mmCIF file of C-alpha atoms and ligand atoms in Angstrom:
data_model
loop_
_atom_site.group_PDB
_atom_site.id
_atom_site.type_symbol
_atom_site.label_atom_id
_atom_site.label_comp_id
_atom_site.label_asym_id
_atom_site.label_seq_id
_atom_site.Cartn_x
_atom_site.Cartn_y
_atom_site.Cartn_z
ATOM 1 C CA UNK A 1262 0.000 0.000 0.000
ATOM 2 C CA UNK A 1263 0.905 3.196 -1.131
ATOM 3 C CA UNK A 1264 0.759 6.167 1.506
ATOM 4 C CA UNK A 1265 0.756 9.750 -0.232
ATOM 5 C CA UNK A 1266 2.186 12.115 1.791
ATOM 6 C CA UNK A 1267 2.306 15.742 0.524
ATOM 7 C CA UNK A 1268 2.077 19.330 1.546
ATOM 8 C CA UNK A 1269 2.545 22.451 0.834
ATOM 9 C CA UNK A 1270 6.329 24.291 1.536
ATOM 10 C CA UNK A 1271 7.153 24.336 4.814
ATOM 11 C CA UNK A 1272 4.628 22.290 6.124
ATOM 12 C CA UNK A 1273 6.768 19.503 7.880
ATOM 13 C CA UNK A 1274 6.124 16.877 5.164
ATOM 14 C CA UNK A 1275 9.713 15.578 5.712
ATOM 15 C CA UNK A 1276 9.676 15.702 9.783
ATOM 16 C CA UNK A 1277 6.628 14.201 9.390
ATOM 17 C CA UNK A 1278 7.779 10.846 7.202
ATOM 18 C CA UNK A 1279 10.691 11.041 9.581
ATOM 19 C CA UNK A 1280 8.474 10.129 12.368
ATOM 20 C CA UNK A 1281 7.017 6.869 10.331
ATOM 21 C CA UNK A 1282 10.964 5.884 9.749
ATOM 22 C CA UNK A 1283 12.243 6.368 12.888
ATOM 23 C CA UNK A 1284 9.577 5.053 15.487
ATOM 24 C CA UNK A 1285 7.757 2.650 12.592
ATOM 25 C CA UNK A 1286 10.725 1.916 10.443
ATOM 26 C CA UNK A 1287 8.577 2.472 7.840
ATOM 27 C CA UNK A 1288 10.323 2.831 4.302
ATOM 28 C CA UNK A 1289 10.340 6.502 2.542
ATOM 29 C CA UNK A 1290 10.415 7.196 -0.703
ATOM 30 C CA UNK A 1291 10.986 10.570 -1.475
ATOM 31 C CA UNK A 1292 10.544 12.684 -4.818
ATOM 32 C CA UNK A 1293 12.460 15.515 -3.919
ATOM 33 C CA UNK A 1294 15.690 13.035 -2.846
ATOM 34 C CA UNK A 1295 15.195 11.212 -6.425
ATOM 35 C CA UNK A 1296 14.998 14.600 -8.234
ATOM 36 C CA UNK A 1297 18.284 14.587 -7.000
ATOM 37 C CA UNK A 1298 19.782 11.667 -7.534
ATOM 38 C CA UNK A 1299 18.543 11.410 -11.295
ATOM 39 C CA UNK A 1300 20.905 14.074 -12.339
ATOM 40 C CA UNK A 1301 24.230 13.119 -9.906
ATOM 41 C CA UNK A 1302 27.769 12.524 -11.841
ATOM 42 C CA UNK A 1303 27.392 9.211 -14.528
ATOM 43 C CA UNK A 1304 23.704 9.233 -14.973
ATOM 44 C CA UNK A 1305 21.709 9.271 -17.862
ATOM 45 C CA UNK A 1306 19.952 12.477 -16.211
ATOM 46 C CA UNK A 1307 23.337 14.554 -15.894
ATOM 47 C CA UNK A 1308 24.714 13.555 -19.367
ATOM 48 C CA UNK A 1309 21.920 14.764 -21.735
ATOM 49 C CA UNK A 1310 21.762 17.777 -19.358
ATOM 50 C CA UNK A 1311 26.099 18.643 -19.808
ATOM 51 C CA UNK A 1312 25.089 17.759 -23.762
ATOM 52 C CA UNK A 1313 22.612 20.488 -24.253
ATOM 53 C CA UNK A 1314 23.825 22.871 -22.065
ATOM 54 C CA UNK A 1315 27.576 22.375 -22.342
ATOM 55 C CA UNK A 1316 30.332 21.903 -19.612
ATOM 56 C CA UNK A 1317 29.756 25.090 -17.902
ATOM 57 C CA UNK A 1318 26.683 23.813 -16.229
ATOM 58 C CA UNK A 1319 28.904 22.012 -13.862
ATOM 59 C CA UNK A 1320 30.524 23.325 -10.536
ATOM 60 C CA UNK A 1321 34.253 22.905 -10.383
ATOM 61 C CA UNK A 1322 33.563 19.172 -8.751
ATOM 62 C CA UNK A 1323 31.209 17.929 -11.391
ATOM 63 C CA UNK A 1324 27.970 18.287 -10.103
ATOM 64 C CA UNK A 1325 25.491 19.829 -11.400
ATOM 65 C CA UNK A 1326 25.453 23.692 -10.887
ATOM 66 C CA UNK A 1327 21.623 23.983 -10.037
ATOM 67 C CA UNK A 1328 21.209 27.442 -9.231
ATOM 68 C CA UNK A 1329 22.742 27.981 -12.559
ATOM 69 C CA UNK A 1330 20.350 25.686 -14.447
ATOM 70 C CA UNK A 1331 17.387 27.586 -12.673
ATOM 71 C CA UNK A 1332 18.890 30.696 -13.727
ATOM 72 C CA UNK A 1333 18.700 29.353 -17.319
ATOM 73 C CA UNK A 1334 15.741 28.071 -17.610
ATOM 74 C CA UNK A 1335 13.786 30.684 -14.969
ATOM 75 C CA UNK A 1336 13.220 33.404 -18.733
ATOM 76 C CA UNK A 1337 13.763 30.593 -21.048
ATOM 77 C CA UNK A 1338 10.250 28.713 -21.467
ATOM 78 C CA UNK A 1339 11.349 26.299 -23.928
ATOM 79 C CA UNK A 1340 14.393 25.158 -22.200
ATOM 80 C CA UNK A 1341 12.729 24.460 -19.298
ATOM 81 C CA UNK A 1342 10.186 22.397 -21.167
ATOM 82 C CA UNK A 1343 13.384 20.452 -22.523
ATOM 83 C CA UNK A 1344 14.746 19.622 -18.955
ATOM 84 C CA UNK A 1345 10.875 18.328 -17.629
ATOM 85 C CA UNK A 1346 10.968 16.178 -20.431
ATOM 86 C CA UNK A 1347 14.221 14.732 -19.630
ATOM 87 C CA UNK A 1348 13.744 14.529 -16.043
ATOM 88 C CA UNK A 1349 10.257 13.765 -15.362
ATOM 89 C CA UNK A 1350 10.293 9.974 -17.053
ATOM 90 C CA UNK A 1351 13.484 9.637 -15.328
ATOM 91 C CA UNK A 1352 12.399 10.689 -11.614
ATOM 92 C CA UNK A 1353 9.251 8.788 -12.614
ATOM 93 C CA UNK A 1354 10.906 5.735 -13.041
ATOM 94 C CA UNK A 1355 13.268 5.557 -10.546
ATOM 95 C CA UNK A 1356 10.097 6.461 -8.131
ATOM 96 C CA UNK A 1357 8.729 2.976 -9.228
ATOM 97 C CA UNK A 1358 12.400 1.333 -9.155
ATOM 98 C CA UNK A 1359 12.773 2.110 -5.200
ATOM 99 C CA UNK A 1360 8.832 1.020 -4.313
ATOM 100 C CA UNK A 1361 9.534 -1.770 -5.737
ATOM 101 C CA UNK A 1362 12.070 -2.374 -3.270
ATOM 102 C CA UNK A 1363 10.529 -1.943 -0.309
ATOM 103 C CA UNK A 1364 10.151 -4.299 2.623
ATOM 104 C CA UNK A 1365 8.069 -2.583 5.427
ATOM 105 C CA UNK A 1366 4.128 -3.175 5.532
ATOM 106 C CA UNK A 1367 3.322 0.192 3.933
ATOM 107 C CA UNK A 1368 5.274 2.754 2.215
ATOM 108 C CA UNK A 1369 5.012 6.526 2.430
ATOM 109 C CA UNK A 1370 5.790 8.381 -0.948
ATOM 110 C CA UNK A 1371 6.396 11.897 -0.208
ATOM 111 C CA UNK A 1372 5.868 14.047 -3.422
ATOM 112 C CA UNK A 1373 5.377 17.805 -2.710
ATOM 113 C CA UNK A 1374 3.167 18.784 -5.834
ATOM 114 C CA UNK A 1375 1.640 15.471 -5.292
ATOM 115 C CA UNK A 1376 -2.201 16.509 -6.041
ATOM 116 C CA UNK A 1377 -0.807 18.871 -8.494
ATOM 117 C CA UNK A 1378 0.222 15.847 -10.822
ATOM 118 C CA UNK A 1379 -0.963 12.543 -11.828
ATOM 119 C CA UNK A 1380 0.777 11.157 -8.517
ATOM 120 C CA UNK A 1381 -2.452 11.448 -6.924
ATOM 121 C CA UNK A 1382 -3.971 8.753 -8.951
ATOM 122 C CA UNK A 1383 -0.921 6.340 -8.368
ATOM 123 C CA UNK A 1384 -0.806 6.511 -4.620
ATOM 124 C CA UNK A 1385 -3.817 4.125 -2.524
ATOM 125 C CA UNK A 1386 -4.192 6.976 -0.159
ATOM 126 C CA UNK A 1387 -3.302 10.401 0.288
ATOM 127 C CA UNK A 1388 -1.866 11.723 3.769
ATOM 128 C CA UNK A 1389 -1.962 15.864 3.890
ATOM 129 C CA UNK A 1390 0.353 17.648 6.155
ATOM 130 C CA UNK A 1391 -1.747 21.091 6.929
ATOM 131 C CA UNK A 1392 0.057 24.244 8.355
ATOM 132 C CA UNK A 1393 -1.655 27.831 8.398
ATOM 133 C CA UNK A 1394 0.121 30.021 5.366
ATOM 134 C CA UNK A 1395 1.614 31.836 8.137
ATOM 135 C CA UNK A 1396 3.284 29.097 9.923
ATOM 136 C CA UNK A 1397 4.688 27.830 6.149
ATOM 137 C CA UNK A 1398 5.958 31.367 5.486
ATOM 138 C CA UNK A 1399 7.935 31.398 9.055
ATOM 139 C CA UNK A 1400 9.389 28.282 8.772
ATOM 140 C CA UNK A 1401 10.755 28.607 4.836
ATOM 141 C CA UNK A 1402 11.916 31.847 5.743
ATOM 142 C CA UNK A 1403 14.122 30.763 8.718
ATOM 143 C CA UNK A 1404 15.061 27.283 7.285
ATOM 144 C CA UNK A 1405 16.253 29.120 3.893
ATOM 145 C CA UNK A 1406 16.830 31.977 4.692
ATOM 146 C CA UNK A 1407 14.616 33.539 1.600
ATOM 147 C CA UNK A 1408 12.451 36.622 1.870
ATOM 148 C CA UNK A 1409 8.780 36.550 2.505
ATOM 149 C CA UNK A 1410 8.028 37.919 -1.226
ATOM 150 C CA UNK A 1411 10.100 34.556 -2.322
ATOM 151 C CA UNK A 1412 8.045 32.136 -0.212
ATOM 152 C CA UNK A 1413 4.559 34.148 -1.223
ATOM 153 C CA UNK A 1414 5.017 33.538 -5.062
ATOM 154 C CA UNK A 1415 5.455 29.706 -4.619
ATOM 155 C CA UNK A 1416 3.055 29.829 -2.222
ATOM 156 C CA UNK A 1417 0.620 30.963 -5.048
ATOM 157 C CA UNK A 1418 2.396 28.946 -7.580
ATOM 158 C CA UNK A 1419 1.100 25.548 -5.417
ATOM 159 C CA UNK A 1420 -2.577 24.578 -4.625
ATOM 160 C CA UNK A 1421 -4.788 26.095 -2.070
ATOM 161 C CA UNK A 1422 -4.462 25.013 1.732
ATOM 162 C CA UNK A 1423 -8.233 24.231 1.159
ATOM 163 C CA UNK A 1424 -7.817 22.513 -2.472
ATOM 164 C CA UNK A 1425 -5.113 19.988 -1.034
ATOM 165 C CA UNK A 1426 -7.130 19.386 1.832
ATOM 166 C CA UNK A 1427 -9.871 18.340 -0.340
ATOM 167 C CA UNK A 1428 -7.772 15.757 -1.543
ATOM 168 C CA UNK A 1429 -6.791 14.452 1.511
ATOM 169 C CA UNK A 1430 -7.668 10.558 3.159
ATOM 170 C CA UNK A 1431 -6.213 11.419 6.359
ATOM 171 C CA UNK A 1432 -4.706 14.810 7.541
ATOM 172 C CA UNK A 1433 -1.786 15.296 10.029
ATOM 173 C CA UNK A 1434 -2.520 18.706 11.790
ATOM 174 C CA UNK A 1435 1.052 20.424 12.123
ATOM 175 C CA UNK A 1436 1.374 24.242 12.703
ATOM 176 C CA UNK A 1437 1.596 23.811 16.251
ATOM 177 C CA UNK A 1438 5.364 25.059 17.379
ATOM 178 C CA UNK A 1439 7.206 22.219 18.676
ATOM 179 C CA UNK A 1440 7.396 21.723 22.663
ATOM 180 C CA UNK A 1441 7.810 18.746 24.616
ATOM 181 C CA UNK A 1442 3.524 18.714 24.888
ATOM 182 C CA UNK A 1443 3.094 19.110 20.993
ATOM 183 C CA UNK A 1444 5.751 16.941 19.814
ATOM 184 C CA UNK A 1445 4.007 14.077 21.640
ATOM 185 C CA UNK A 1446 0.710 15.345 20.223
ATOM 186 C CA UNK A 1447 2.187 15.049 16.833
ATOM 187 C CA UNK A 1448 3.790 11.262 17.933
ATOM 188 C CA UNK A 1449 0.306 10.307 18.725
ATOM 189 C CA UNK A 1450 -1.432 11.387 15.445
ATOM 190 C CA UNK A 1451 1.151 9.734 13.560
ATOM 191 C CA UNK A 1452 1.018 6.720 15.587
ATOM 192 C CA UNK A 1453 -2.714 6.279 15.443
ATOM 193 C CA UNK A 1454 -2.696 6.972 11.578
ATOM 194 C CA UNK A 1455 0.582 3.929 11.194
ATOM 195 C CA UNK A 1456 -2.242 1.786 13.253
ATOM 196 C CA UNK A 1457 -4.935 2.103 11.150
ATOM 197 C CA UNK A 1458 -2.524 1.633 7.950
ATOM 198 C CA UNK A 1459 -1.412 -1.337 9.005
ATOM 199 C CA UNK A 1460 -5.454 -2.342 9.862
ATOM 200 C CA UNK A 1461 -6.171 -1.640 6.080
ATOM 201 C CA UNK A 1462 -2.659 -2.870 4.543
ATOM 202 C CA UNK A 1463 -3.138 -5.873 2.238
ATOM 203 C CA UNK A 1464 -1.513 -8.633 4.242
HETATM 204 P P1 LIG B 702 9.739 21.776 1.922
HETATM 205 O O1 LIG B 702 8.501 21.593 1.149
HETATM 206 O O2 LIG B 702 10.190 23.173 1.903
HETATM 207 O O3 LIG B 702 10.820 20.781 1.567
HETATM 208 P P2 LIG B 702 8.739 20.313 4.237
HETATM 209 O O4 LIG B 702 7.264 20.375 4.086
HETATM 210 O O5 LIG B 702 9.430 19.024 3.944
HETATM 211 O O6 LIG B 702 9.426 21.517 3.501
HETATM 212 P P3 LIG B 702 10.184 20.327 6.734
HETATM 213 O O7 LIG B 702 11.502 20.455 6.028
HETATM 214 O O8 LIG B 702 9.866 19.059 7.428
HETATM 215 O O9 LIG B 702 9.008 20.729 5.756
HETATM 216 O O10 LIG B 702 9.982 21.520 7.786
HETATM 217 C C1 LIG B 702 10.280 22.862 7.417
HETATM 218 C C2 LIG B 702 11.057 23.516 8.558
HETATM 219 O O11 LIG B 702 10.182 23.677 9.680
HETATM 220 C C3 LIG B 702 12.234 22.679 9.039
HETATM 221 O O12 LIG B 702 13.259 23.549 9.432
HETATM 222 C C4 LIG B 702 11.654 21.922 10.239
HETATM 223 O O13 LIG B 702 12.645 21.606 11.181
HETATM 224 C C5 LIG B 702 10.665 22.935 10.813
HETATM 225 N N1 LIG B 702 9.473 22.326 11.434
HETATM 226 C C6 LIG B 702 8.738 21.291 10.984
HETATM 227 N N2 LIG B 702 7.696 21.047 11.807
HETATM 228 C C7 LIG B 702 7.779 21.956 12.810
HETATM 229 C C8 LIG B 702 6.991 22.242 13.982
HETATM 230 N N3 LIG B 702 5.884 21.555 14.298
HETATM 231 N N4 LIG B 702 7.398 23.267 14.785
HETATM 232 C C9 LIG B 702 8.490 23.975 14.470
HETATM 233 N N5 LIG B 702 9.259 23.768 13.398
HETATM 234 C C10 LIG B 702 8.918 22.776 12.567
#
């Protein structure tokens, strides 16, 4: 059984999967860590990217320079067309390659535009984190370090609060600022909801 488990920025959807791992050992399978890994040094992902752009779109290591690929593609609406083609199969398939590997009773697939794209039809259930706009905004900002303006636009650029909600199976409540009395709150709602997934898991 596929577990869903999005959010929008800033909401805790990593802490959150954390939790399953670490008290559940529940496997995690996470989009933004294969976006990643698609494109490190000897992939497919990281070749066809150094053949279209050229050499300079690698840091002095050989990685891939990726502020300077979103620089080129941020006024460039065709090129970034080019690199979701390339990427999107890839991070799609190597999504499948890992939940294929997994051993624990349920998996949780964390995928941050996840009712934004056809992810929400793949997954058996869908597991929102929910945080007030105001507690997502604090927390970018001070985890990032970006302005307010920054975290606004993709903000906007993501679906409502109350559109991913109605998407949602289950719903893990976190805007509460952590403190001895909420982090066990937050233990408790996770364990309950790792209960009743392993109630409905297919044996
Ligand atoms: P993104 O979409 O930006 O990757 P995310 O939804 O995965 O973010 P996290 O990285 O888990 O969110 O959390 C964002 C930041 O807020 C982190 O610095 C995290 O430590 C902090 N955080 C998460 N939950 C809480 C909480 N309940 N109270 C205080 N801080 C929190």
């Amino acid at each position: 059984m596929i577990i869903g488990l999005t959010g929008g920025i800033g909401s805790g959807k990593t802490s959150i999967a954390n939790l399953f791992h670490q008290h559940f050992n529940i496997d995690l399978v996470d989009a933004d860590i294969v976006a990643r890994q698609v494109v490190q040094p000897n992939t497919l992902g990281l070749n066809a990217i150094v053949q279209h752009f050229g050499d300079s779109i690698l840091t002095d290591t050989g990685e891939l320079d990726r502020r300077q690929l979103r620089e080129r593609i941020f006024s460039a609406p065709s090129e970034k067309q080019w690199i979701n083609d390339l990427l999107h199969p890839l991070i799609r398939t190597e999504i499948k390659r890992q939940l294929q590997h997994v051993t624990s009773p349920y998996v949780i697939l964390v995928v941050p535009l996840l009712v934004e794209s056809e992810w929400k039809n793949f997954v058996d259930r869908i597991l929102v984190v929910d945080a007030s706009e105001q507690t997502q905004i604090e927390r970018t900002c001070s985890r990032d370090s970006t302005s307010q303006t920054q975290v606004r636009a993709i903000l906007a650029s993501q679906a409502s609060r109350q559109e991913r909600l109605s998407f949602a199976d289950d719903v893990i409540n976190n805007d509460a600022d952590l403190n001895p009395q909420t982090q066990q709150a937050l233990l408790l709602q996770v364990t309950a909801l790792h209960q009743k997934y392993l109630d409905i898991s297919p044996s």
